[in-house]
Coordinates of C-alpha atoms and ligand atoms in Angstrom, one line a residue:
M1327 CA 0.0 0.0 0.0
K1328 CA 2.9 2.4 0.8
N1329 CA 4.3 2.2 -2.7
E1330 CA 1.0 2.8 -4.6
P1331 CA 1.0 6.1 -6.5
V1332 CA -1.1 8.8 -4.9
R1333 CA -2.2 12.0 -6.6
S1334 CA -1.4 14.3 -3.6
E1335 CA -1.6 17.3 -5.9
A1336 CA -5.3 16.6 -6.1
V1337 CA -5.8 17.7 -2.5
G1338 CA -2.9 20.1 -2.3
I1339 CA -1.0 18.5 0.6
S1340 CA 2.7 19.2 0.2
E1341 CA 5.2 16.5 -0.6
E1342 CA 7.3 17.5 2.3
I1343 CA 4.5 16.8 4.8
L1344 CA 3.7 13.5 3.1
R1345 CA 7.3 12.4 3.3
K1346 CA 7.5 13.2 7.0
W1347 CA 4.4 11.1 7.7
E1348 CA 5.8 8.3 5.6
A1349 CA 9.0 8.4 7.7
K1350 CA 6.8 7.9 10.8
G1351 CA 5.2 4.8 9.2
V1352 CA 1.9 6.4 7.9
S1353 CA 1.6 5.8 4.2
R1354 CA 0.8 8.9 2.0
R1355 CA -2.4 7.2 0.9
D1356 CA -3.5 6.7 4.5
F1357 CA -2.5 10.3 5.5
I1358 CA -4.4 11.8 2.5
K1359 CA -7.4 9.7 3.3
F1360 CA -7.3 10.8 6.9
C1361 CA -7.2 14.5 6.0
T1362 CA -9.9 14.3 3.4
T1363 CA -12.1 12.2 5.8
M1364 CA -11.6 14.8 8.5
T1365 CA -12.7 17.6 6.0
A1366 CA -15.8 15.6 5.1
T1367 CA -16.6 14.8 8.8
L1368 CA -16.2 18.5 9.8
A1369 CA -18.3 19.5 6.8
L1370 CA -15.5 21.6 5.4
P1371 CA -14.6 22.0 1.7
L1372 CA -11.8 19.8 0.4
T1373 CA -9.6 22.8 0.1
F1374 CA -9.1 22.7 3.9
A1375 CA -7.2 19.4 3.6
P1376 CA -3.8 21.1 3.3
K1377 CA -4.6 23.3 6.2
I1378 CA -5.4 20.3 8.4
A1379 CA -2.3 18.5 7.2
A1380 CA -0.1 21.5 8.1
A1381 CA -1.8 21.8 11.5
L1382 CA -1.1 18.2 12.4
E1383 CA 2.6 18.5 11.6
D1384 CA 4.9 18.5 14.6
K1385 CA 2.0 19.4 16.9
R1386 CA 1.5 17.4 20.1
L1387 CA -1.6 18.6 21.9
P1388 CA -1.4 17.7 25.6
V1389 CA -4.5 15.7 26.7
I1390 CA -5.7 14.5 30.0
W1391 CA -8.4 11.8 29.8
V1392 CA -10.3 11.1 33.1
E1393 CA -13.0 8.6 33.8
Y1394 CA -15.7 8.8 36.4
Q1395 CA -19.0 6.9 36.5
S1396 CA -18.8 4.9 33.3
C1397 CA -18.4 1.5 31.7
S1398 CA -15.2 2.5 29.8
G1399 CA -17.1 2.1 26.5
D1400 CA -15.8 5.4 25.2
S1401 CA -12.2 4.5 25.9
E1402 CA -12.9 1.1 24.2
A1403 CA -14.4 2.9 21.2
F1404 CA -11.4 5.2 20.9
L1405 CA -8.9 2.4 21.2
R1406 CA -10.7 0.6 18.3
A1407 CA -10.6 3.7 16.1
N1408 CA -9.0 2.7 12.9
Q1409 CA -9.0 5.8 10.8
P1410 CA -6.2 6.3 11.7
T1411 CA -5.4 3.8 14.4
A1412 CA -5.6 5.0 18.0
A1413 CA -1.9 4.4 18.3
E1414 CA -1.2 6.8 15.5
I1415 CA -3.5 9.4 17.0
I1416 CA -2.0 9.0 20.4
L1417 CA 1.6 9.1 19.2
D1418 CA 1.5 11.6 16.4
I1419 CA -1.4 14.0 17.0
I1420 CA -1.9 14.3 20.8
S1421 CA 0.3 13.8 23.8
L1422 CA -1.8 11.7 26.1
E1423 CA -0.5 12.7 29.5
Y1424 CA -3.0 10.7 31.6
A1425 CA -5.6 8.0 30.7
E1426 CA -6.4 5.3 33.2
V1427 CA -7.3 2.7 30.6
V1428 CA -4.1 2.8 28.7
M1429 CA -1.4 4.1 31.0
A1430 CA 1.2 1.8 32.6
A1431 CA 1.4 3.8 35.9
A1432 CA -1.0 3.0 38.7
G1433 CA -1.9 4.2 42.2
H1434 CA 0.0 7.3 43.6
Q1435 CA 2.4 7.3 40.6
A1436 CA -0.6 7.7 38.3
E1437 CA -2.3 10.4 40.4
K1438 CA 1.0 12.3 40.6
S1439 CA 1.3 12.3 36.8
K1440 CA -2.2 13.6 36.4
W1441 CA -1.7 16.6 38.7
D1442 CA 1.8 17.2 37.3
A1443 CA 0.4 17.4 33.8
M1444 CA -2.3 19.8 34.9
E1445 CA 0.3 22.2 36.4
K1446 CA 2.8 21.8 33.5
Y1447 CA 0.2 22.5 30.8
K1448 CA -2.1 24.8 32.8
G1449 CA -4.5 26.6 30.4
K1450 CA -3.1 24.7 27.4
Y1451 CA -4.3 21.1 27.7
L1452 CA -7.5 19.5 26.5
L1453 CA -9.5 17.6 29.1
I1454 CA -11.5 14.7 28.0
V1455 CA -14.1 13.5 30.5
E1456 CA -15.8 10.1 30.3
G1457 CA -18.6 9.1 32.6
S1458 CA -21.1 11.0 34.7
I1459 CA -20.2 12.7 38.0
P1460 CA -22.2 11.7 41.1
T1461 CA -23.0 14.6 43.3
G1462 CA -25.0 12.9 45.9
E1463 CA -23.9 12.6 49.6
G1464 CA -21.0 15.0 49.0
G1465 CA -19.7 13.0 46.0
V1466 CA -18.8 9.8 47.9
Y1467 CA -20.1 7.5 45.2
C1468 CA -17.0 8.1 43.0
T1469 CA -13.6 8.9 44.4
V1470 CA -10.2 8.6 42.7
G1471 CA -7.0 8.8 44.9
G1472 CA -9.2 9.7 47.8
E1473 CA -10.7 12.7 46.1
S1474 CA -14.3 12.9 44.9
A1475 CA -15.0 13.1 41.2
V1476 CA -16.8 16.4 41.9
E1477 CA -13.6 18.1 43.2
S1478 CA -11.3 16.4 40.8
A1479 CA -13.4 17.4 37.7
K1480 CA -13.8 21.0 38.9
K1481 CA -10.1 21.5 39.2
L1482 CA -9.2 19.8 35.9
I1483 CA -11.9 21.7 34.0
K1484 CA -10.9 25.1 35.5
N1485 CA -7.3 24.6 34.4
A1486 CA -8.0 23.2 30.9
A1487 CA -8.0 25.2 27.7
A1488 CA -11.2 23.3 26.9
T1489 CA -13.1 20.2 27.8
I1490 CA -14.5 17.5 25.6
T1491 CA -17.1 15.2 27.1
V1492 CA -17.2 11.7 25.5
G1493 CA -20.3 9.6 25.7
T1494 CA -23.8 10.5 26.9
C1495 CA -22.9 9.9 30.6
A1496 CA -20.3 12.7 30.7
S1497 CA -22.4 14.9 28.5
Y1498 CA -25.8 14.7 30.2
G1499 CA -25.6 12.1 33.0
G1500 CA -26.6 9.1 30.8
L1501 CA -27.5 5.8 32.3
P1502 CA -26.3 6.6 35.8
A1503 CA -28.6 9.5 35.8
A1504 CA -31.7 7.5 34.8
A1505 CA -34.6 7.5 37.2
P1506 CA -34.3 7.2 40.2
N1507 CA -30.7 8.5 39.8
P1508 CA -29.5 7.1 43.1
T1509 CA -26.2 8.9 43.0
T1510 CA -27.6 12.2 41.8
A1511 CA -25.3 11.9 38.7
V1512 CA -24.9 14.9 36.3
G1513 CA -23.0 15.6 33.1
V1514 CA -20.1 18.0 33.1
R1515 CA -22.0 21.0 31.8
D1516 CA -24.3 20.8 34.9
L1517 CA -21.4 20.5 37.2
V1518 CA -19.5 23.5 35.9
P1519 CA -21.9 25.8 34.1
G1520 CA -20.3 28.2 31.7
A1521 CA -17.1 26.2 31.2
T1522 CA -15.7 25.9 27.7
I1523 CA -17.1 22.5 26.8
V1524 CA -18.1 20.5 23.7
N1525 CA -20.4 17.5 24.2
L1526 CA -19.9 14.3 22.2
P1527 CA -22.8 12.2 23.4
G1528 CA -23.5 8.7 22.2
C1529 CA -23.3 5.3 23.8
P1530 CA -20.5 5.0 23.1
V1531 CA -19.0 8.2 21.4
N1532 CA -18.2 7.7 17.7
A1533 CA -14.4 7.8 17.7
D1534 CA -14.4 9.6 14.3
N1535 CA -16.3 12.5 15.8
L1536 CA -13.8 12.7 18.7
T1537 CA -10.9 12.6 16.2
A1538 CA -12.5 15.3 14.1
T1539 CA -13.0 17.5 17.2
L1540 CA -9.4 17.1 18.1
V1541 CA -8.3 17.9 14.6
H1542 CA -10.6 21.0 14.6
F1543 CA -9.0 22.2 17.7
L1544 CA -5.5 21.7 16.4
T1545 CA -6.3 23.3 13.0
F1546 CA -8.4 26.4 14.2
G1547 CA -7.3 26.7 17.8
K1548 CA -10.9 26.4 19.1
L1549 CA -13.7 24.0 19.5
P1550 CA -16.2 23.5 16.7
A1551 CA -19.5 25.4 16.6
V1552 CA -22.1 23.8 18.8
D1553 CA -25.9 23.6 19.0
A1554 CA -28.1 24.7 21.9
I1555 CA -27.1 21.7 24.0
G1556 CA -23.4 21.9 23.4
R1557 CA -23.0 19.3 20.6
P1558 CA -20.9 20.1 17.5
K1559 CA -23.1 20.9 14.6
F1560 CA -20.9 19.0 12.2
A1561 CA -21.9 15.8 14.0
Y1562 CA -25.3 16.4 15.5
G1563 CA -26.9 18.9 13.2
K1564 CA -29.0 16.5 11.2
R1565 CA -31.8 14.2 12.2
I1566 CA -31.0 10.5 11.8
H1567 CA -34.3 9.9 10.1
D1568 CA -33.5 12.3 7.3
N1569 CA -30.3 10.5 6.4
C1570 CA -31.4 6.9 7.0
E1571 CA -31.1 4.5 4.1
R1572 CA -34.5 3.0 5.1
R1573 CA -36.3 6.4 4.8
A1574 CA -37.7 5.6 1.4
H1575 CA -39.5 2.6 3.0
F1576 CA -40.8 4.8 5.8
D1577 CA -42.2 7.2 3.2
A1578 CA -43.7 4.4 1.3
G1579 CA -45.4 2.9 4.4
Q1580 CA -43.2 -0.3 4.3
Y1581 CA -42.4 -1.4 7.8
A1582 CA -40.9 -4.4 9.5
E1583 CA -43.5 -5.7 12.0
S1584 CA -41.1 -8.0 13.8
F1585 CA -37.4 -8.8 13.8
D1586 CA -37.9 -12.0 11.8
D1587 CA -40.5 -11.1 9.2
A1588 CA -40.1 -10.6 5.4
G1589 CA -40.2 -6.8 5.8
H1590 CA -37.2 -6.9 8.1
R1591 CA -35.3 -9.2 5.8
Q1592 CA -36.0 -6.8 2.9
G1593 CA -34.6 -3.8 4.8
H1594 CA -37.9 -2.1 5.5
C1595 CA -38.3 0.8 8.0
L1596 CA -37.9 -0.1 11.7
Y1597 CA -40.2 2.5 13.0
K1598 CA -42.8 0.1 14.2
L1599 CA -40.1 -1.8 16.0
G1600 CA -39.4 1.3 18.1
C1601 CA -36.8 3.2 16.1
K1602 CA -36.2 6.6 17.6
G1603 CA -34.5 8.0 14.4
P1604 CA -37.2 10.5 13.9
E1605 CA -36.3 12.2 17.1
A1606 CA -32.6 11.7 17.2
F1607 CA -29.7 13.9 15.9
H1608 CA -26.4 12.3 15.1
N1609 CA -24.3 11.5 12.0
C1610 CA -24.4 7.7 12.5
P1611 CA -26.0 7.1 9.1
T1612 CA -23.3 9.1 7.2
I1613 CA -20.1 8.2 9.0
R1614 CA -21.2 4.9 10.5
Y1615 CA -18.8 2.8 12.5
N1616 CA -15.8 0.4 11.8
E1617 CA -14.4 2.4 8.9
G1618 CA -17.9 3.2 7.6
L1619 CA -18.9 -0.4 7.5
S1620 CA -22.3 -0.3 9.3
W1621 CA -24.4 1.3 12.0
P1622 CA -27.3 -0.1 14.1
V1623 CA -30.2 0.6 11.7
M1624 CA -28.2 -0.8 8.8
A1625 CA -27.6 -3.9 10.9
G1626 CA -31.3 -4.3 11.6
H1627 CA -31.9 -2.6 14.9
G1628 CA -33.7 0.6 15.4
C1629 CA -32.0 3.7 16.7
I1630 CA -32.4 4.0 20.5
G1631 CA -31.6 7.8 20.6
C1632 CA -28.5 7.2 22.7
A1633 CA -27.0 10.7 22.0
S1634 CA -30.0 12.6 23.4
P1635 CA -30.2 14.4 26.7
G1636 CA -32.3 12.4 29.1
F1637 CA -31.3 9.1 27.5
W1638 CA -32.4 6.6 28.8
D1639 CA -35.6 7.8 30.4
T1640 CA -36.8 9.8 27.4
M1641 CA -36.0 7.1 24.9
S1642 CA -37.3 3.9 26.6
P1643 CA -39.1 1.6 26.1
F1644 CA -36.8 1.0 23.2
Y1645 CA -39.1 -1.4 21.3
R1646 CA -42.2 0.7 21.5
R1647 CA -42.9 2.9 18.5
L1648 CA -43.0 6.7 18.8
P1649 CA -46.6 8.0 19.3
Q1650 CA -46.2 10.6 16.6
V1651 CA -43.7 11.8 13.9
P1652 CA -43.7 15.5 13.2
G1653 CA -43.9 16.2 9.5
F1654 CA -40.8 18.4 9.1
G1655 CA -38.3 17.8 6.4
V1656 CA -34.6 17.7 6.0
E1657 CA -34.2 21.4 6.6
A1658 CA -35.0 20.9 10.3
T1659 CA -32.1 21.4 12.7
A1660 CA -31.3 20.2 16.2
D1661 CA -31.4 23.8 17.4
K1662 CA -34.9 24.4 16.2
I1663 CA -36.6 21.2 17.1
G1664 CA -34.3 18.9 19.0
L1665 CA -34.9 20.2 22.5
G1666 CA -38.6 20.2 22.1
L1667 CA -38.7 16.7 20.8
V1668 CA -36.5 15.2 23.4
G1669 CA -38.7 16.4 26.2
A1670 CA -41.8 15.5 24.4
T1671 CA -41.1 11.8 23.9
A1672 CA -41.7 10.4 27.3
A1673 CA -44.6 12.8 27.9
A1674 CA -46.2 11.8 24.6
F1675 CA -46.1 8.1 25.6
A1676 CA -47.7 8.9 28.9
V1677 CA -50.4 11.3 27.6
H1678 CA -51.5 9.5 24.5
G1679 CA -50.8 5.8 25.2
V1680 CA -49.4 3.9 22.3
A1681 CA -52.5 2.3 21.1
S1682 CA -54.6 5.5 21.0
A1683 CA -51.9 7.6 19.5
F1684 CA -51.9 5.5 16.4
R1685 CA -55.5 5.4 15.6
K1686 CA -55.7 6.0 11.9
G1687 CA -57.5 9.3 12.4
D1688 CA -54.7 10.6 14.5
A1689 CA -52.2 9.7 11.9
M1690 CA -54.0 11.6 9.2
E1691 CA -53.6 15.0 10.9
S1692 CA -51.7 17.4 8.7
D1693 CA -48.7 17.8 10.9
K1694 CA -48.0 14.1 11.2
V1695 CA -46.7 11.5 8.8
K1696 CA -49.3 8.9 7.9
V1697 CA -48.6 5.7 9.7
E1698 CA -50.7 2.6 9.1
E1699 CA -51.8 0.3 11.9
Ligands
SF4_1274 S1 -37.9 5.4 11.5 FE1 -35.8 4.6 11.8 S2 -35.4 3.0 10.3 FE2 -37.2 4.1 9.7 S3 -36.4 5.7 8.2 FE3 -36.5 6.6 10.2 S4 -34.5 6.4 11.1 FE4 -34.7 4.9 9.4

């Protein structure tokens, strides 16, 4: 692969930069692919590829990655990133100063390296937070090195250049914050209101979105533009339902009725099996997972709205269909309608009841999409 001819002039990345990456073991083809993928993910014109390539050269962004109330799913997702590999990102783009899942140090030695890094790179490092923060009972439900997550997170956020939350737990509380929320778990933005934060919710975070956010910070020196709930618009600006490959079947009234029927085998819409795509905002259908191989709806399972605030309470029961689908089109944005929809989901279930909400008469109302029983 390394020796295959590549038309680098097509994207304008200099030979000098390509040769440097080749010397580090990254083929010119892979590096060009990485830069063009990043421009596409960030919704930038291809002409930004040379700017991104130049920004990545010789830069080592200090990063501290902390984990609180979580399952480590976001760390796992990042370590399995293959575009480029996590090792390439860690070694060549960022300087990972502290990350419990991958570091060799443990105990007091690890704690010391975290606080040393905070002092050394004060105001310059990026903080990545994984997991929610339990605030109940003075924060006793999660302590690291004898210090509560509440106190630790506040210090690290205050001294960081910016904070990225990975996963829905760190962004909005996620599963630990689901009713009855026994630990009074919150997301980072609720712990430190007004801090410079970008939220990358999802269960887990899509590693490509995290990589793109890091690349944006390196290239432009700031976090990407966000929506009303702190999510980058490049990744959460579009409704899943509007980019779904099963959408034509939804519009045609072709639905899978069970996970083993003919409609399911033929790729029909999963709406009646509980898909929350009409109320969820994420770029899953366009960037997918595992090098763009697939995503849940493509694999045959409905979206569960895992990147939404209030997940899981607002999106469960997962296999019960939404009581109504507003009739807006692809021009709809998360800023305009996302907040209202998220809050409305659970309430709509409670108020209407699933059976009554789908009476044919209801579905014929002008502001709803027609759904057959
Ligand atoms: S309801 Fe779900 S499966 Fe059907 S088109 Fe919308 S996002 Fe796709």
